[in-house]
Coordinates of C-alpha atoms and ligand atoms in Angstrom, one line a residue:
M1 CA -24.4 99.3 -71.9
S2 CA -26.4 97.8 -69.0
Q3 CA -26.9 94.8 -71.2
N4 CA -23.2 94.4 -71.7
L5 CA -22.7 94.6 -67.9
D6 CA -25.4 91.9 -67.4
F7 CA -23.7 89.7 -70.0
V8 CA -20.2 90.1 -68.4
N9 CA -21.6 89.5 -64.9
Q10 CA -23.4 86.3 -66.2
N11 CA -20.2 85.1 -67.8
I12 CA -18.3 85.7 -64.5
T13 CA -20.9 83.6 -62.7
K14 CA -20.7 80.8 -65.3
A15 CA -16.9 80.8 -65.1
C16 CA -17.0 80.6 -61.3
E17 CA -19.4 77.8 -61.4
K18 CA -17.3 75.9 -63.9
A19 CA -14.3 76.4 -61.7
G20 CA -16.2 75.5 -58.5
R21 CA -15.6 79.0 -57.1
G22 CA -18.1 81.3 -55.4
A23 CA -19.0 84.4 -57.6
E24 CA -18.1 86.6 -54.6
D25 CA -14.5 85.5 -55.1
V26 CA -14.2 87.5 -58.3
T27 CA -14.6 91.3 -58.6
L28 CA -15.2 93.0 -61.9
I29 CA -13.2 96.1 -62.5
A30 CA -15.0 98.3 -65.1
V31 CA -12.1 99.7 -67.2
S32 CA -13.4 103.1 -68.1
K33 CA -10.2 104.7 -69.7
T34 CA -11.1 107.2 -72.5
K35 CA -14.8 106.9 -71.7
P36 CA -16.8 109.9 -70.6
V37 CA -18.1 110.3 -67.0
S38 CA -21.7 109.9 -68.2
M39 CA -20.9 106.3 -69.1
L40 CA -19.3 105.7 -65.8
K41 CA -22.4 107.1 -64.1
E42 CA -24.5 104.6 -66.0
A43 CA -22.3 101.7 -65.0
Y44 CA -22.4 103.0 -61.4
K45 CA -26.2 103.0 -61.5
H46 CA -26.0 99.5 -62.7
G47 CA -24.1 98.5 -59.6
C48 CA -20.4 99.0 -60.6
R49 CA -18.3 100.1 -57.7
A50 CA -14.8 99.3 -59.0
F51 CA -13.4 101.3 -61.9
G52 CA -10.0 101.0 -63.6
E53 CA -8.0 103.7 -65.3
N54 CA -4.6 103.7 -66.8
K55 CA -3.8 107.4 -66.8
V56 CA -3.3 109.3 -63.6
Q57 CA -4.9 112.5 -64.7
E58 CA -8.0 110.8 -66.0
L59 CA -8.3 108.8 -62.7
V60 CA -8.0 112.0 -60.7
E61 CA -10.6 113.9 -62.8
K62 CA -13.1 111.0 -62.7
Y63 CA -12.4 110.5 -59.0
E64 CA -13.5 114.1 -58.3
E65 CA -16.7 113.8 -60.4
M66 CA -17.9 110.4 -59.3
P67 CA -19.5 109.3 -56.0
K68 CA -17.1 108.6 -53.2
D69 CA -18.1 104.9 -52.6
I70 CA -16.1 103.8 -55.6
Q71 CA -12.9 101.8 -55.6
W72 CA -10.4 103.2 -58.1
H73 CA -7.9 100.9 -59.6
M74 CA -4.7 102.3 -61.1
I75 CA -4.0 99.6 -63.8
G76 CA -1.7 101.5 -66.2
H77 CA 2.1 102.1 -66.2
L78 CA 2.8 104.6 -63.4
Q79 CA 5.6 107.2 -63.6
R80 CA 7.3 108.1 -60.4
N81 CA 6.6 111.8 -60.7
K82 CA 2.8 111.1 -60.8
V83 CA 2.7 108.9 -57.8
K84 CA 1.8 111.8 -55.5
Y85 CA -1.5 112.3 -57.4
V86 CA -2.8 108.7 -57.0
V87 CA -1.8 108.0 -53.4
G88 CA -4.9 108.6 -51.3
K89 CA -7.2 108.1 -54.3
A90 CA -6.5 104.7 -55.8
A91 CA -7.7 101.8 -53.7
L92 CA -5.2 99.5 -55.4
I93 CA -2.2 100.2 -57.6
H94 CA -1.8 97.2 -59.9
S95 CA 1.3 98.2 -61.9
V96 CA 4.3 98.2 -59.5
D97 CA 7.1 96.6 -61.4
T98 CA 10.3 98.3 -60.1
L99 CA 11.7 98.9 -56.6
K100 CA 12.1 102.5 -57.4
L101 CA 8.4 102.9 -58.1
A102 CA 7.6 101.0 -54.9
E103 CA 9.9 103.3 -52.9
E104 CA 8.2 106.4 -54.3
I105 CA 4.8 105.1 -53.4
S106 CA 6.1 104.3 -49.9
R107 CA 7.6 107.8 -49.5
E108 CA 4.3 109.4 -50.5
A109 CA 2.3 107.1 -48.3
V110 CA 4.4 107.9 -45.3
K111 CA 4.2 111.6 -46.1
K112 CA 0.4 111.5 -46.3
Q113 CA 0.3 109.2 -43.3
T114 CA -1.7 106.6 -45.2
E115 CA -1.3 103.0 -46.3
V116 CA -1.3 102.0 -50.0
S117 CA -2.2 98.6 -51.3
I118 CA -0.2 97.4 -54.4
L119 CA 0.1 94.5 -56.7
I120 CA 3.3 93.5 -58.5
E121 CA 2.9 93.5 -62.2
V122 CA 4.5 90.5 -63.8
N123 CA 5.4 90.2 -67.5
I124 CA 4.4 86.6 -67.5
A125 CA 4.9 85.8 -71.1
G126 CA 8.2 87.7 -71.3
E127 CA 7.0 90.0 -74.0
E128 CA 9.5 92.7 -75.0
S129 CA 6.8 95.3 -75.5
K130 CA 5.4 94.9 -72.0
Y131 CA 5.9 96.5 -68.7
G132 CA 6.1 94.2 -65.7
V133 CA 8.9 92.4 -63.8
A134 CA 10.2 89.2 -65.2
M135 CA 8.9 86.0 -63.6
A136 CA 12.3 85.1 -62.3
E137 CA 12.8 88.5 -60.6
T138 CA 9.4 88.7 -59.0
E139 CA 10.1 87.1 -55.6
K140 CA 13.1 89.4 -55.2
L141 CA 11.1 92.5 -55.9
V142 CA 8.3 91.3 -53.6
R143 CA 10.9 90.8 -50.8
E144 CA 12.4 94.2 -51.3
A145 CA 9.1 96.1 -51.6
A146 CA 7.7 94.3 -48.6
L147 CA 10.2 96.0 -46.3
L148 CA 9.0 99.5 -47.3
P149 CA 6.8 101.4 -44.8
G150 CA 3.3 102.5 -45.9
I151 CA 2.7 99.9 -48.6
H152 CA 1.2 96.4 -48.5
I153 CA 1.6 93.8 -51.2
K154 CA -1.7 92.1 -51.9
G155 CA -0.8 90.0 -54.9
L156 CA 0.1 89.9 -58.5
M157 CA -1.2 91.3 -61.8
T158 CA -0.5 90.5 -65.4
I159 CA -1.5 91.7 -68.9
A160 CA -1.6 88.5 -70.9
P161 CA -0.6 88.6 -74.6
Y162 CA -3.0 89.7 -77.3
V163 CA -4.5 86.5 -78.7
E164 CA -7.4 85.6 -80.9
E165 CA -8.2 82.5 -78.9
P166 CA -8.5 83.0 -75.2
E167 CA -7.4 79.4 -74.5
E168 CA -3.9 80.4 -75.6
N169 CA -3.6 82.5 -72.5
R170 CA -4.6 79.8 -70.1
Q171 CA -0.9 78.7 -69.7
Y172 CA 0.0 82.3 -68.6
F173 CA -2.8 82.6 -66.1
A174 CA -1.8 79.3 -64.7
L175 CA 1.8 80.4 -64.4
L176 CA 0.9 83.6 -62.6
R177 CA -1.2 81.7 -60.2
Q178 CA 1.5 79.2 -59.6
L179 CA 4.0 82.0 -59.0
S180 CA 1.7 83.6 -56.4
V181 CA 1.3 80.2 -54.6
D182 CA 5.1 79.8 -54.6
I183 CA 5.6 83.2 -53.1
K184 CA 2.8 82.8 -50.6
Q185 CA 4.5 79.6 -49.3
K186 CA 7.6 81.7 -48.4
N187 CA 5.5 83.5 -45.7
I188 CA 7.2 86.8 -46.3
D189 CA 6.2 89.5 -43.7
N190 CA 3.8 92.1 -45.1
V191 CA 3.1 90.1 -48.2
N192 CA -0.3 88.6 -48.9
M193 CA -0.9 86.8 -52.2
N194 CA -4.7 86.8 -52.1
V195 CA -5.2 89.0 -55.2
L196 CA -4.7 87.8 -58.8
S197 CA -5.5 90.6 -61.3
M198 CA -5.7 88.9 -64.7
G199 CA -8.1 88.6 -67.6
M200 CA -9.5 91.3 -69.9
T201 CA -12.4 91.4 -72.4
G202 CA -11.0 88.6 -74.6
D203 CA -10.0 86.2 -71.9
Y204 CA -11.6 86.9 -68.5
M205 CA -13.5 83.6 -68.3
V206 CA -10.3 81.6 -68.8
A207 CA -8.6 83.8 -66.3
I208 CA -11.3 83.1 -63.7
E209 CA -11.0 79.4 -64.3
E210 CA -7.3 79.8 -63.5
G211 CA -7.9 81.7 -60.3
A212 CA -8.3 85.4 -61.1
T213 CA -9.8 87.4 -58.2
Y214 CA -10.0 90.7 -60.2
V215 CA -10.9 90.8 -63.9
R216 CA -10.4 94.1 -65.8
V217 CA -13.0 94.5 -68.5
G218 CA -13.2 97.6 -70.7
T219 CA -14.4 97.0 -74.2
G220 CA -16.8 94.3 -73.1
I221 CA -18.7 96.8 -71.0
F222 CA -18.2 100.2 -72.6
G223 CA -17.5 99.2 -76.3
E224 CA -14.5 99.9 -78.4
R225 CA -12.2 102.8 -77.5
Q226 CA -11.5 105.5 -80.0
Y227 CA -7.9 104.9 -80.6
P228 CA -5.8 102.2 -82.2
A229 CA -5.7 99.1 -80.0
Q230 CA -3.0 99.4 -77.3
R231 CA -2.3 96.7 -74.9
E232 CA -0.1 98.6 -72.5
Ligands
LIG301 C1 -7.3 98.7 -71.2 C2 -6.9 97.7 -70.2 C3 -7.8 96.7 -69.9 C4 -9.2 96.4 -70.5 O1 -9.0 96.0 -71.8 P1 -10.2 95.4 -72.7 O2 -9.6 94.5 -73.7 O3 -10.9 96.6 -73.3 O4 -11.2 94.7 -71.7 C5 -7.4 95.8 -68.9 N1 -6.2 96.0 -68.2 C6 -5.4 97.0 -68.5 C7 -4.1 97.1 -67.8 C8 -5.7 97.9 -69.5 O5 -4.8 98.9 -69.8

């Protein structure tokens, strides 16, 4: 696995060079869902400090078992009744796609007297099977969520379509970036568009070329997961 990590890190460096960006612009999130803590510990030893999980319970369990200098990223669909378990543990919630969910996170943040950083998840390709707010509705959701206490919008996230050829997703990464630039120009209070969470094992290099600041890589680090491929 340490070889996989080296390989992914080298690819990130290459993609940054190609795009004329500094390697420190891009953070690798090791997506450790379904993988045992022993594997996370190995990745940690190899320098990983950002891990991504898509299930609340798994994130919480691993949070308890792993060192405390880790940033946990909640990247999966989040149900409102589980918000209370991740607030205070996740450094960033990537998957906010409704005002109701943002309101719940806000309520919990206020209750715990903390601040929560969130991304707005955009269904950039308009796929029916995917979570995420529609592109045309994104600014509205950003404006509404920005008014809530206890939460801070840091940027946008997307899960691009499943494709054989990563180049096919370049258009969607470019669209998400453009959307974030457009929103940034509106100078909305409490909204910062510095984060673009996009790119997975199959397409993270293209995503970096199009401006990703977080790439979420699971299979490329930890190997195949033991369940049928699921993209959301
Ligand atoms: C599982 C998952 C990933 C990682 O997928 P890989 O193809 O294994 O790299 C990234 N983002 C999200 C939201 C995921 O659920």
